[in-house]
């Protein structure tokens, strides 16, 4: 599957922005992504990671994608979007079935159950949390 098709299935949008495509098709390396608010930075990073690590099976991308955010509202928004993208690809691990081939999605935020994010270090997972709890857990 091409990244464009992967992106469209996840988001329902006709195609990714050029910078989103370049991020996904490039090497996993530190980059500065400087685009205005609302132009899909979260989708760019998450879907580039999912496509490379899970869909393409690239061991060059890390097993964990971690979002450490300053506010609960950003955590909730990011979690909701990531959940939708994982569900649209049938990749969301439900915590019961075998983990292999699925992606754990864990919320590290006060008052929420983080789940067993640390029990399966060999499996892929996305961790999304507020700064205070992310720094305690990770």
C-alpha positions as a LaTeX table, in Angstrom:
\begin{tabular}{lrrr}
\hline
Residue & $x$ (\AA) & $y$ (\AA) & $z$ (\AA) \\
\hline
Unk1 & 0.00 & 0.00 & 0.00 \\
Unk2 & 1.30 & 3.47 & $-0.81$ \\
Unk3 & 1.49 & 6.12 & 1.88 \\
Unk4 & $-1.17$ & 8.14 & 0.04 \\
Unk5 & $-3.61$ & 5.20 & 0.19 \\
Unk6 & $-2.70$ & 4.52 & 3.83 \\
Unk7 & $-3.27$ & 8.19 & 4.70 \\
Unk8 & $-6.62$ & 8.32 & 2.89 \\
Unk9 & $-7.89$ & 5.17 & 4.61 \\
Unk10 & $-6.90$ & 6.55 & 8.01 \\
Unk11 & $-8.19$ & 10.10 & 7.62 \\
Unk12 & $-10.81$ & 10.02 & 4.87 \\
Unk13 & $-9.01$ & 12.91 & 3.18 \\
Unk14 & $-8.22$ & 12.61 & $-0.53$ \\
Unk15 & $-4.44$ & 12.85 & $-0.12$ \\
Unk16 & $-1.75$ & 14.00 & 2.29 \\
Unk17 & $-0.04$ & 17.34 & 2.10 \\
Unk18 & 3.36 & 17.17 & 0.42 \\
Unk19 & 5.21 & 17.65 & 3.73 \\
Unk20 & 3.26 & 14.73 & 5.25 \\
Unk21 & 4.25 & 12.49 & 2.34 \\
Unk22 & 7.91 & 13.56 & 2.55 \\
Unk23 & 7.99 & 12.83 & 6.28 \\
Unk24 & 6.58 & 9.33 & 5.75 \\
Unk25 & 8.78 & 8.49 & 2.81 \\
Unk26 & 12.00 & 9.77 & 4.41 \\
Unk27 & 14.30 & 8.25 & 6.98 \\
Unk28 & 13.38 & 8.15 & 10.65 \\
Unk29 & 15.44 & 11.06 & 11.92 \\
Unk30 & 15.02 & 14.18 & 13.99 \\
Unk31 & 13.27 & 16.90 & 11.99 \\
Unk32 & 11.73 & 20.27 & 12.63 \\
Unk33 & 8.15 & 20.34 & 11.35 \\
Unk34 & 7.17 & 23.98 & 11.12 \\
Unk35 & 3.70 & 24.38 & 9.64 \\
Unk36 & 0.75 & 26.45 & 10.84 \\
Unk37 & $-1.84$ & 25.14 & 13.27 \\
Unk38 & $-4.50$ & 22.99 & 11.65 \\
Unk39 & $-2.40$ & 21.61 & 8.81 \\
Unk40 & $-2.04$ & 18.08 & 10.17 \\
Unk41 & 1.18 & 17.83 & 12.16 \\
Unk42 & $-0.25$ & 15.12 & 14.42 \\
Unk43 & $-1.46$ & 13.16 & 11.40 \\
Unk44 & 1.90 & 13.65 & 9.68 \\
Unk45 & 3.91 & 12.22 & 12.56 \\
Unk46 & 1.50 & 9.49 & 13.64 \\
Unk47 & 0.68 & 8.20 & 10.17 \\
Unk48 & 4.32 & 8.33 & 9.05 \\
Unk49 & 5.19 & 6.20 & 12.10 \\
Unk50 & 2.27 & 3.79 & 11.59 \\
Unk51 & 2.94 & 3.36 & 7.90 \\
Unk52 & 6.66 & 2.73 & 8.34 \\
Unk53 & 6.70 & 0.76 & 11.59 \\
Unk54 & 3.50 & $-1.29$ & 11.25 \\
Unk55 & 2.34 & $-1.35$ & 7.63 \\
Unk56 & 5.81 & $-1.55$ & 6.07 \\
Unk57 & 7.37 & $-3.46$ & 9.00 \\
Unk58 & 10.43 & $-1.22$ & 9.15 \\
Unk59 & 12.65 & $-1.97$ & 12.12 \\
Unk60 & 14.35 & 1.37 & 11.51 \\
Unk61 & 11.42 & 3.13 & 13.17 \\
Unk62 & 11.04 & 2.83 & 16.98 \\
Unk63 & 8.44 & 0.60 & 18.65 \\
Unk64 & 7.05 & 3.51 & 20.65 \\
Unk65 & 5.59 & 6.81 & 19.54 \\
Unk66 & 5.31 & 9.14 & 22.54 \\
Unk67 & 3.36 & 12.38 & 22.75 \\
Unk68 & 4.16 & 14.41 & 25.89 \\
Unk69 & 1.77 & 17.36 & 25.83 \\
Unk70 & 1.23 & 20.34 & 28.16 \\
Unk71 & $-2.59$ & 20.29 & 28.45 \\
Unk72 & $-5.35$ & 17.71 & 28.96 \\
Unk73 & $-7.32$ & 19.05 & 26.01 \\
Unk74 & $-4.39$ & 18.42 & 23.64 \\
Unk75 & $-3.92$ & 14.92 & 25.08 \\
Unk76 & $-7.60$ & 14.10 & 24.64 \\
Unk77 & $-7.67$ & 15.47 & 21.09 \\
Unk78 & $-4.52$ & 13.59 & 20.07 \\
Unk79 & $-5.75$ & 10.36 & 21.67 \\
Unk80 & $-9.09$ & 10.62 & 19.87 \\
Unk81 & $-7.47$ & 11.17 & 16.48 \\
Unk82 & $-4.94$ & 8.36 & 16.95 \\
Unk83 & $-7.70$ & 6.00 & 18.04 \\
Unk84 & $-9.74$ & 6.82 & 14.93 \\
Unk85 & $-6.75$ & 6.27 & 12.61 \\
Unk86 & $-5.87$ & 2.96 & 14.27 \\
Unk87 & $-9.49$ & 1.77 & 14.08 \\
Unk88 & $-9.76$ & 2.76 & 10.41 \\
Unk89 & $-6.85$ & 0.41 & 9.71 \\
Unk90 & $-7.94$ & $-2.34$ & 12.11 \\
Unk91 & $-4.72$ & $-1.87$ & 14.08 \\
Unk92 & $-6.02$ & $-0.92$ & 17.54 \\
Unk93 & $-5.12$ & $-3.49$ & 20.19 \\
Unk94 & $-8.11$ & $-4.10$ & 22.46 \\
Unk95 & $-6.12$ & $-5.29$ & 25.47 \\
Unk96 & $-7.54$ & $-8.82$ & 25.27 \\
Unk97 & $-6.67$ & $-10.43$ & 21.94 \\
Unk98 & $-3.04$ & $-11.22$ & 21.07 \\
Unk99 & $-1.04$ & $-8.02$ & 20.77 \\
Unk100 & 1.04 & $-9.08$ & 17.77 \\
Unk101 & 0.28 & $-7.03$ & 14.67 \\
Unk102 & $-1.76$ & $-4.49$ & 16.64 \\
Unk103 & $-0.80$ & $-1.18$ & 18.23 \\
Unk104 & $-1.41$ & $-0.40$ & 21.88 \\
Unk105 & $-2.83$ & 3.07 & 22.53 \\
Unk106 & $-2.28$ & 4.31 & 26.06 \\
Unk107 & $-3.45$ & 7.47 & 27.82 \\
Unk108 & $-1.08$ & 8.74 & 30.53 \\
Unk109 & $-3.18$ & 11.35 & 32.25 \\
Unk110 & $-4.50$ & 11.91 & 35.77 \\
Unk111 & $-7.73$ & 10.03 & 36.47 \\
Unk112 & $-7.27$ & 7.67 & 33.51 \\
Unk113 & $-6.19$ & 4.03 & 33.43 \\
Unk114 & $-2.96$ & 3.86 & 31.42 \\
Unk115 & $-3.46$ & 0.16 & 30.81 \\
Unk116 & $-0.58$ & $-2.26$ & 30.56 \\
Unk117 & 1.58 & $-0.05$ & 28.35 \\
Unk118 & 4.76 & $-1.40$ & 29.91 \\
Unk119 & 3.90 & $-5.13$ & 29.85 \\
Unk120 & 4.61 & $-5.71$ & 26.15 \\
Unk121 & 7.90 & $-3.93$ & 25.38 \\
Unk122 & 8.34 & $-5.99$ & 22.22 \\
Unk123 & 5.08 & $-4.70$ & 20.70 \\
Unk124 & 4.23 & $-1.39$ & 19.03 \\
Unk125 & 2.50 & 1.27 & 21.09 \\
Unk126 & 1.53 & 4.93 & 21.11 \\
Unk127 & 1.75 & 6.68 & 24.48 \\
Unk128 & $-0.06$ & 10.00 & 24.85 \\
Unk129 & 0.04 & 11.92 & 28.06 \\
Unk130 & 0.33 & 15.11 & 30.00 \\
Unk131 & 3.83 & 16.21 & 30.93 \\
Unk132 & 3.41 & 15.45 & 34.64 \\
Unk133 & 2.33 & 11.82 & 34.23 \\
Unk134 & 4.37 & 11.07 & 31.13 \\
Unk135 & 7.57 & 12.00 & 32.92 \\
Unk136 & 6.61 & 9.83 & 35.92 \\
Unk137 & 5.67 & 6.75 & 33.86 \\
Unk138 & 8.27 & 6.78 & 31.11 \\
\hline
\end{tabular}
